[in-house]
PDB file of C-alpha atoms in Angstrom:
ATOM      1  CA  UNK A   1      46.249  54.431  78.751  1.00 47.00           C
ATOM      2  CA  UNK A   2      45.667  57.563  78.725  1.00 42.00           C
ATOM      3  CA  UNK A   3      42.610  58.723  79.387  1.00 41.00           C
ATOM      4  CA  UNK A   4      40.921  61.625  78.512  1.00 43.00           C
ATOM      5  CA  UNK A   5      41.646  64.925  77.125  1.00 43.00           C
ATOM      6  CA  UNK A   6      41.124  67.437  74.252  1.00 42.00           C
ATOM      7  CA  UNK A   7      41.912  69.203  71.149  1.00 34.00           C
ATOM      8  CA  UNK A   8      38.723  70.407  70.181  1.00 34.00           C
ATOM      9  CA  UNK A   9      34.817  70.556  72.257  1.00 30.00           C
ATOM     10  CA  UNK A  10      34.645  66.354  71.297  1.00 30.00           C
ATOM     11  CA  UNK A  11      38.055  64.764  70.737  1.00 29.00           C
ATOM     12  CA  UNK A  12      38.836  62.159  73.115  1.00 33.00           C
ATOM     13  CA  UNK A  13      42.602  61.558  73.903  1.00 34.00           C
ATOM     14  CA  UNK A  14      43.565  57.981  75.705  1.00 43.00           C
ATOM     15  CA  UNK A  15      43.570  54.759  74.930  1.00 50.00           C
ATOM     16  CA  UNK A  16      45.660  51.386  76.171  1.00 52.00           C
ATOM     17  CA  UNK A  17      49.740  52.414  75.370  1.00 49.00           C
ATOM     18  CA  UNK A  18      50.998  48.994  73.103  1.00 45.00           C
ATOM     19  CA  UNK A  19      55.470  49.537  74.166  1.00 42.00           C
ATOM     20  CA  UNK A  20      56.972  48.602  71.514  1.00 33.00           C
ATOM     21  CA  UNK A  21      58.049  45.188  73.056  1.00 37.00           C
ATOM     22  CA  UNK A  22      54.038  43.714  72.732  1.00 40.00           C
ATOM     23  CA  UNK A  23      54.290  44.921  68.994  1.00 36.00           C
ATOM     24  CA  UNK A  24      57.516  43.146  68.026  1.00 34.00           C
ATOM     25  CA  UNK A  25      55.930  39.900  70.471  1.00 37.00           C
ATOM     26  CA  UNK A  26      52.732  40.221  67.690  1.00 39.00           C
ATOM     27  CA  UNK A  27      55.462  39.436  65.217  1.00 40.00           C
ATOM     28  CA  UNK A  28      55.401  35.873  64.088  1.00 41.00           C
ATOM     29  CA  UNK A  29      57.793  33.580  66.673  1.00 48.00           C
ATOM     30  CA  UNK A  30      57.178  31.769  70.672  1.00 51.00           C
ATOM     31  CA  UNK A  31      56.000  34.409  73.115  1.00 50.00           C
ATOM     32  CA  UNK A  32      57.582  35.960  75.887  1.00 51.00           C
ATOM     33  CA  UNK A  33      58.745  33.168  78.818  1.00 52.00           C
ATOM     34  CA  UNK A  34      57.933  33.877  82.507  1.00 63.00           C
ATOM     35  CA  UNK A  35      57.252  37.619  84.492  1.00 67.00           C
ATOM     36  CA  UNK A  36      59.996  39.701  83.578  1.00 78.00           C
ATOM     37  CA  UNK A  37      59.839  41.221  87.140  1.00 87.00           C
ATOM     38  CA  UNK A  38      59.329  39.459  90.465  1.00 94.00           C
ATOM     39  CA  UNK A  39      55.476  38.395  91.190  1.00 96.00           C
ATOM     40  CA  UNK A  40      54.209  39.604  94.992  1.00 97.00           C
ATOM     41  CA  UNK A  41      51.597  37.881  96.280  1.00 98.00           C
ATOM     42  CA  UNK A  42      48.639  40.666  97.599  1.00 98.00           C
ATOM     43  CA  UNK A  43      45.137  40.639  98.786  1.00 98.00           C
ATOM     44  CA  UNK A  44      43.934  43.492  97.526  1.00 98.00           C
ATOM     45  CA  UNK A  45      44.857  45.192  93.323  1.00 98.00           C
ATOM     46  CA  UNK A  46      46.084  48.550  94.189  1.00 95.00           C
ATOM     47  CA  UNK A  47      47.694  50.812  91.608  1.00 92.00           C
ATOM     48  CA  UNK A  48      51.350  49.742  91.376  1.00 90.00           C
ATOM     49  CA  UNK A  49      53.970  51.972  89.563  1.00 86.00           C
ATOM     50  CA  UNK A  50      57.085  50.899  90.250  1.00 88.00           C
ATOM     51  CA  UNK A  51      58.754  48.067  88.255  1.00 89.00           C
ATOM     52  CA  UNK A  52      59.972  46.159  91.546  1.00 92.00           C
ATOM     53  CA  UNK A  53      57.872  43.536  91.292  1.00 93.00           C
ATOM     54  CA  UNK A  54      54.188  42.051  89.482  1.00 94.00           C
ATOM     55  CA  UNK A  55      51.244  42.243  92.082  1.00 96.00           C
ATOM     56  CA  UNK A  56      49.207  38.659  92.068  1.00 98.00           C
ATOM     57  CA  UNK A  57      45.861  38.814  93.697  1.00 98.00           C
ATOM     58  CA  UNK A  58      43.373  35.726  94.557  1.00 98.00           C
ATOM     59  CA  UNK A  59      39.964  36.875  93.913  1.00 98.00           C
ATOM     60  CA  UNK A  60      36.883  35.859  92.070  1.00 98.00           C
ATOM     61  CA  UNK A  61      35.878  38.171  89.194  1.00 98.00           C
ATOM     62  CA  UNK A  62      33.240  39.861  91.043  1.00 98.00           C
ATOM     63  CA  UNK A  63      35.608  40.381  94.269  1.00 98.00           C
ATOM     64  CA  UNK A  64      38.110  41.737  91.533  1.00 98.00           C
ATOM     65  CA  UNK A  65      35.106  44.127  90.474  1.00 98.00           C
ATOM     66  CA  UNK A  66      35.122  45.264  93.041  1.00 98.00           C
ATOM     67  CA  UNK A  67      38.200  46.391  94.347  1.00 98.00           C
ATOM     68  CA  UNK A  68      38.187  48.325  91.622  1.00 98.00           C
ATOM     69  CA  UNK A  69      35.515  49.871  92.007  1.00 97.00           C
ATOM     70  CA  UNK A  70      36.750  51.211  95.708  1.00 97.00           C
ATOM     71  CA  UNK A  71      40.854  52.528  93.472  1.00 96.00           C
ATOM     72  CA  UNK A  72      38.309  54.374  91.191  1.00 95.00           C
ATOM     73  CA  UNK A  73      37.424  56.852  93.549  1.00 89.00           C
ATOM     74  CA  UNK A  74      40.671  58.248  94.524  1.00 91.00           C
ATOM     75  CA  UNK A  75      42.946  56.680  91.520  1.00 88.00           C
ATOM     76  CA  UNK A  76      45.220  59.409  89.614  1.00 83.00           C
ATOM     77  CA  UNK A  77      46.343  57.248  86.971  1.00 84.00           C
ATOM     78  CA  UNK A  78      45.097  53.898  84.878  1.00 88.00           C
ATOM     79  CA  UNK A  79      45.852  50.229  85.679  1.00 91.00           C
ATOM     80  CA  UNK A  80      45.773  46.954  84.227  1.00 93.00           C
ATOM     81  CA  UNK A  81      45.418  43.289  85.378  1.00 96.00           C
ATOM     82  CA  UNK A  82      44.601  40.549  83.544  1.00 98.00           C
ATOM     83  CA  UNK A  83      41.851  38.412  85.288  1.00 98.00           C
ATOM     84  CA  UNK A  84      41.914  34.439  84.450  1.00 98.00           C
ATOM     85  CA  UNK A  85      38.645  32.840  85.317  1.00 98.00           C
ATOM     86  CA  UNK A  86      39.696  29.116  85.969  1.00 98.00           C
ATOM     87  CA  UNK A  87      42.534  30.012  88.750  1.00 98.00           C
ATOM     88  CA  UNK A  88      40.832  32.535  89.946  1.00 98.00           C
ATOM     89  CA  UNK A  89      43.879  35.101  89.519  1.00 98.00           C
ATOM     90  CA  UNK A  90      44.767  38.648  88.931  1.00 98.00           C
ATOM     91  CA  UNK A  91      48.249  39.871  87.314  1.00 98.00           C
ATOM     92  CA  UNK A  92      49.294  43.478  86.994  1.00 95.00           C
ATOM     93  CA  UNK A  93      50.500  42.942  83.543  1.00 94.00           C
ATOM     94  CA  UNK A  94      50.499  47.798  83.426  1.00 88.00           C
ATOM     95  CA  UNK A  95      53.775  49.397  83.460  1.00 82.00           C
ATOM     96  CA  UNK A  96      54.794  52.698  83.357  1.00 75.00           C
ATOM     97  CA  UNK A  97      51.888  54.106  84.832  1.00 67.00           C
ATOM     98  CA  UNK A  98      52.323  57.901  85.134  1.00 64.00           C
ATOM     99  CA  UNK A  99      50.303  60.973  84.707  1.00 66.00           C
ATOM    100  CA  UNK A 100      50.698  62.966  81.068  1.00 65.00           C
ATOM    101  CA  UNK A 101      48.819  66.620  79.661  1.00 63.00           C
ATOM    102  CA  UNK A 102      46.788  64.567  77.727  1.00 61.00           C
ATOM    103  CA  UNK A 103      45.776  62.242  80.641  1.00 62.00           C
ATOM    104  CA  UNK A 104      47.076  59.093  82.607  1.00 64.00           C
ATOM    105  CA  UNK A 105      49.079  56.694  81.137  1.00 64.00           C
ATOM    106  CA  UNK A 106      49.925  52.566  80.912  1.00 73.00           C
ATOM    107  CA  UNK A 107      51.709  50.521  79.202  1.00 76.00           C
ATOM    108  CA  UNK A 108      51.284  47.054  77.987  1.00 87.00           C
ATOM    109  CA  UNK A 109      53.808  44.558  79.506  1.00 90.00           C
ATOM    110  CA  UNK A 110      54.799  41.993  76.942  1.00 89.00           C
ATOM    111  CA  UNK A 111      54.016  39.494  79.464  1.00 93.00           C
ATOM    112  CA  UNK A 112      50.178  39.324  78.523  1.00 95.00           C
ATOM    113  CA  UNK A 113      51.434  37.447  75.495  1.00 95.00           C
ATOM    114  CA  UNK A 114      52.892  34.314  77.924  1.00 95.00           C
ATOM    115  CA  UNK A 115      49.575  34.583  79.526  1.00 96.00           C
ATOM    116  CA  UNK A 116      47.852  35.051  76.649  1.00 96.00           C
ATOM    117  CA  UNK A 117      49.833  31.275  75.969  1.00 96.00           C
ATOM    118  CA  UNK A 118      49.137  29.647  78.123  1.00 96.00           C
ATOM    119  CA  UNK A 119      45.582  30.571  79.144  1.00 97.00           C
ATOM    120  CA  UNK A 120      42.819  29.499  77.211  1.00 96.00           C
ATOM    121  CA  UNK A 121      40.351  32.421  78.776  1.00 97.00           C
ATOM    122  CA  UNK A 122      41.531  35.619  79.798  1.00 97.00           C
ATOM    123  CA  UNK A 123      39.795  39.064  80.846  1.00 98.00           C
ATOM    124  CA  UNK A 124      41.823  42.393  80.106  1.00 97.00           C
ATOM    125  CA  UNK A 125      41.007  44.903  82.473  1.00 97.00           C
ATOM    126  CA  UNK A 126      42.048  48.647  82.821  1.00 95.00           C
ATOM    127  CA  UNK A 127      40.463  51.319  85.197  1.00 93.00           C
ATOM    128  CA  UNK A 128      38.901  54.649  84.369  1.00 93.00           C
ATOM    129  CA  UNK A 129      39.667  57.174  86.893  1.00 92.00           C
ATOM    130  CA  UNK A 130      37.975  60.024  87.888  1.00 92.00           C
ATOM    131  CA  UNK A 131      37.822  62.436  84.648  1.00 88.00           C
ATOM    132  CA  UNK A 132      40.367  65.901  85.472  1.00 79.00           C
ATOM    133  CA  UNK A 133      39.188  66.794  82.408  1.00 78.00           C
ATOM    134  CA  UNK A 134      37.215  70.044  83.343  1.00 87.00           C
ATOM    135  CA  UNK A 135      37.469  73.472  82.153  1.00 87.00           C
ATOM    136  CA  UNK A 136      36.610  76.849  83.784  1.00 89.00           C
ATOM    137  CA  UNK A 137      34.572  77.645  80.699  1.00 93.00           C
ATOM    138  CA  UNK A 138      32.955  74.505  80.261  1.00 94.00           C
ATOM    139  CA  UNK A 139      29.149  74.636  80.651  1.00 95.00           C
ATOM    140  CA  UNK A 140      27.351  71.726  83.192  1.00 95.00           C
ATOM    141  CA  UNK A 141      26.113  69.478  80.370  1.00 96.00           C
ATOM    142  CA  UNK A 142      29.956  69.799  78.445  1.00 96.00           C
ATOM    143  CA  UNK A 143      30.835  68.936  81.960  1.00 96.00           C
ATOM    144  CA  UNK A 144      28.305  65.549  82.474  1.00 96.00           C
ATOM    145  CA  UNK A 145      29.622  64.166  78.867  1.00 96.00           C
ATOM    146  CA  UNK A 146      33.330  64.202  80.545  1.00 94.00           C
ATOM    147  CA  UNK A 147      31.669  62.603  83.567  1.00 96.00           C
ATOM    148  CA  UNK A 148      29.720  60.095  81.072  1.00 97.00           C
ATOM    149  CA  UNK A 149      32.323  59.199  79.404  1.00 96.00           C
ATOM    150  CA  UNK A 150      34.547  58.160  81.653  1.00 96.00           C
ATOM    151  CA  UNK A 151      32.300  54.761  80.478  1.00 97.00           C
ATOM    152  CA  UNK A 152      33.094  55.290  77.244  1.00 97.00           C
ATOM    153  CA  UNK A 153      36.106  52.949  75.191  1.00 96.00           C
ATOM    154  CA  UNK A 154      37.819  55.437  73.381  1.00 89.00           C
ATOM    155  CA  UNK A 155      40.040  54.830  69.887  1.00 90.00           C
ATOM    156  CA  UNK A 156      43.328  53.767  71.228  1.00 84.00           C
ATOM    157  CA  UNK A 157      41.635  51.735  73.669  1.00 91.00           C
ATOM    158  CA  UNK A 158      40.514  50.172  70.417  1.00 95.00           C
ATOM    159  CA  UNK A 159      43.101  49.783  68.540  1.00 92.00           C
ATOM    160  CA  UNK A 160      44.984  48.063  71.505  1.00 91.00           C
ATOM    161  CA  UNK A 161      42.029  45.416  71.531  1.00 95.00           C
ATOM    162  CA  UNK A 162      42.418  44.246  67.346  1.00 96.00           C
ATOM    163  CA  UNK A 163      46.307  44.335  67.504  1.00 93.00           C
ATOM    164  CA  UNK A 164      47.115  42.046  70.807  1.00 94.00           C
ATOM    165  CA  UNK A 165      43.511  39.682  69.782  1.00 95.00           C
ATOM    166  CA  UNK A 166      45.674  39.807  66.695  1.00 95.00           C
ATOM    167  CA  UNK A 167      48.402  38.574  68.807  1.00 95.00           C
ATOM    168  CA  UNK A 168      46.435  36.448  71.243  1.00 95.00           C
ATOM    169  CA  UNK A 169      44.982  34.450  68.141  1.00 95.00           C
ATOM    170  CA  UNK A 170      48.248  34.030  66.733  1.00 95.00           C
ATOM    171  CA  UNK A 171      49.589  32.237  70.050  1.00 96.00           C
ATOM    172  CA  UNK A 172      46.305  31.099  71.030  1.00 95.00           C
ATOM    173  CA  UNK A 173      43.596  29.837  69.014  1.00 94.00           C
ATOM    174  CA  UNK A 174      41.468  28.554  70.832  1.00 93.00           C
ATOM    175  CA  UNK A 175      41.372  30.625  72.973  1.00 95.00           C
ATOM    176  CA  UNK A 176      39.523  33.500  74.195  1.00 95.00           C
ATOM    177  CA  UNK A 177      39.913  36.884  75.302  1.00 96.00           C
ATOM    178  CA  UNK A 178      37.512  40.174  77.058  1.00 97.00           C
ATOM    179  CA  UNK A 179      38.489  43.004  77.327  1.00 97.00           C
ATOM    180  CA  UNK A 180      36.692  45.516  80.070  1.00 98.00           C
ATOM    181  CA  UNK A 181      36.590  49.109  81.346  1.00 97.00           C
ATOM    182  CA  UNK A 182      36.069  49.545  84.635  1.00 98.00           C
ATOM    183  CA  UNK A 183      34.986  53.077  85.931  1.00 97.00           C
ATOM    184  CA  UNK A 184      32.922  55.303  88.620  1.00 97.00           C
ATOM    185  CA  UNK A 185      29.517  54.136  86.277  1.00 98.00           C
ATOM    186  CA  UNK A 186      30.148  50.267  86.062  1.00 98.00           C
ATOM    187  CA  UNK A 187      32.300  48.096  83.760  1.00 98.00           C
ATOM    188  CA  UNK A 188      31.469  48.180  80.327  1.00 98.00           C
ATOM    189  CA  UNK A 189      33.281  45.409  77.638  1.00 98.00           C
ATOM    190  CA  UNK A 190      34.209  46.263  74.298  1.00 98.00           C
ATOM    191  CA  UNK A 191      35.377  44.277  71.104  1.00 97.00           C
ATOM    192  CA  UNK A 192      34.246  42.067  68.504  1.00 97.00           C
ATOM    193  CA  UNK A 193      30.992  41.695  68.061  1.00 95.00           C
ATOM    194  CA  UNK A 194      31.574  37.749  67.902  1.00 90.00           C
ATOM    195  CA  UNK A 195      34.691  36.636  69.679  1.00 85.00           C
ATOM    196  CA  UNK A 196      35.396  34.341  66.320  1.00 87.00           C
ATOM    197  CA  UNK A 197      34.808  36.975  64.249  1.00 91.00           C
ATOM    198  CA  UNK A 198      37.564  37.700  61.632  1.00 93.00           C
ATOM    199  CA  UNK A 199      39.888  40.802  62.240  1.00 95.00           C
ATOM    200  CA  UNK A 200      38.450  43.748  59.950  1.00 95.00           C
ATOM    201  CA  UNK A 201      41.245  45.128  57.429  1.00 93.00           C
ATOM    202  CA  UNK A 202      40.464  48.608  57.196  1.00 93.00           C
ATOM    203  CA  UNK A 203      37.894  48.736  60.569  1.00 94.00           C
ATOM    204  CA  UNK A 204      36.072  52.854  61.044  1.00 95.00           C
ATOM    205  CA  UNK A 205      37.213  53.737  64.538  1.00 96.00           C
ATOM    206  CA  UNK A 206      35.546  57.866  63.919  1.00 95.00           C
ATOM    207  CA  UNK A 207      32.783  57.198  66.533  1.00 96.00           C
ATOM    208  CA  UNK A 208      35.088  55.733  68.849  1.00 95.00           C
ATOM    209  CA  UNK A 209      36.950  59.448  68.346  1.00 93.00           C
ATOM    210  CA  UNK A 210      34.385  62.033  69.091  1.00 91.00           C
ATOM    211  CA  UNK A 211      31.491  61.992  72.012  1.00 92.00           C
ATOM    212  CA  UNK A 212      28.922  60.159  71.370  1.00 92.00           C
ATOM    213  CA  UNK A 213      26.820  62.071  73.667  1.00 95.00           C
ATOM    214  CA  UNK A 214      25.359  65.184  72.000  1.00 94.00           C
ATOM    215  CA  UNK A 215      25.413  68.450  74.248  1.00 96.00           C
ATOM    216  CA  UNK A 216      21.652  69.391  73.988  1.00 95.00           C
ATOM    217  CA  UNK A 217      20.283  65.432  74.746  1.00 94.00           C
ATOM    218  CA  UNK A 218      22.273  66.557  78.234  1.00 96.00           C
ATOM    219  CA  UNK A 219      21.346  69.631  78.873  1.00 94.00           C
ATOM    220  CA  UNK A 220      17.394  68.476  77.805  1.00 94.00           C
ATOM    221  CA  UNK A 221      18.197  64.736  80.518  1.00 95.00           C
ATOM    222  CA  UNK A 222      17.313  64.253  84.106  1.00 96.00           C
ATOM    223  CA  UNK A 223      20.382  64.166  86.704  1.00 93.00           C
ATOM    224  CA  UNK A 224      19.703  61.152  87.825  1.00 96.00           C
ATOM    225  CA  UNK A 225      21.529  57.644  88.568  1.00 96.00           C
ATOM    226  CA  UNK A 226      18.550  56.399  85.639  1.00 97.00           C
ATOM    227  CA  UNK A 227      19.167  58.992  83.416  1.00 97.00           C
ATOM    228  CA  UNK A 228      23.226  58.435  83.543  1.00 97.00           C
ATOM    229  CA  UNK A 229      23.204  54.844  83.020  1.00 97.00           C
ATOM    230  CA  UNK A 230      20.539  55.279  79.928  1.00 97.00           C
ATOM    231  CA  UNK A 231      23.026  57.809  78.203  1.00 98.00           C
ATOM    232  CA  UNK A 232      26.069  55.694  79.051  1.00 98.00           C
ATOM    233  CA  UNK A 233      23.961  52.313  77.485  1.00 98.00           C
ATOM    234  CA  UNK A 234      22.572  54.513  74.560  1.00 97.00           C
ATOM    235  CA  UNK A 235      25.616  55.377  73.991  1.00 98.00           C
ATOM    236  CA  UNK A 236      27.836  52.227  74.261  1.00 98.00           C
ATOM    237  CA  UNK A 237      24.481  51.081  72.083  1.00 97.00           C
ATOM    238  CA  UNK A 238      25.402  53.305  69.058  1.00 97.00           C
ATOM    239  CA  UNK A 239      29.165  52.552  69.302  1.00 97.00           C
ATOM    240  CA  UNK A 240      27.873  48.420  68.570  1.00 97.00           C
ATOM    241  CA  UNK A 241      27.959  48.881  65.072  1.00 94.00           C
ATOM    242  CA  UNK A 242      29.413  46.211  62.804  1.00 94.00           C
ATOM    243  CA  UNK A 243      31.946  44.699  63.570  1.00 96.00           C
ATOM    244  CA  UNK A 244      32.624  46.211  67.383  1.00 97.00           C
ATOM    245  CA  UNK A 245      30.074  45.251  69.669  1.00 97.00           C
ATOM    246  CA  UNK A 246      30.015  47.460  73.500  1.00 98.00           C
ATOM    247  CA  UNK A 247      27.791  46.646  75.662  1.00 98.00           C
ATOM    248  CA  UNK A 248      27.642  48.321  79.887  1.00 98.00           C
ATOM    249  CA  UNK A 249      26.555  46.902  82.861  1.00 98.00           C
ATOM    250  CA  UNK A 250      25.756  50.014  85.451  1.00 98.00           C
ATOM    251  CA  UNK A 251      26.946  49.310  89.269  1.00 96.00           C
TER     252      UNK A 251
END
């Protein structure tokens, strides 16, 4: 996922990068088999830029989220994991992690399709590091806007959610799939308003392309933890318009 830069005062760049192999795997036909690269059991979740192995960590949801929270403070790029609640396991599904002019980038491996086919319940997590898009001429409100937006899904995040939800429904019609972001602010869950809703044919994703936090609102709001949580919560509520739902759980 690239995350987030700017081509104008409100434009947000960022999101899950769907590799061509993943998109091809979403077409009719069997899911890819096997992990693709060796699995290495690790004691804790970490950012992994090498393709020499895939990390696997045994931890429940709360433990895994806490470990990702620790990574947020120093993470230079994004990483992506599939959490399997029935096994209390976390499997790395990101690759090609790097920094770009537009932000940090992580691709999604086709291995995720194999996991979808084999597991009835799964959550896809990615980390949103501290924003690096702070310009010298930004006002205090603009800087705060960029910081709080770390908790919000971007337009490409939503595009990836729709594409892979379609693949999951083909591979595992009885399956349940959740999408979550871990940031310094908390855990944000995003997706369809109801898990069994039909996929929209022509969804309006424009609300996810522009800032939901107004500069005037930020200038007038108190600068404390509770105010920040309230601002993010309101932004998520604003994004929760049919057919989508975005919720925020602060630390």
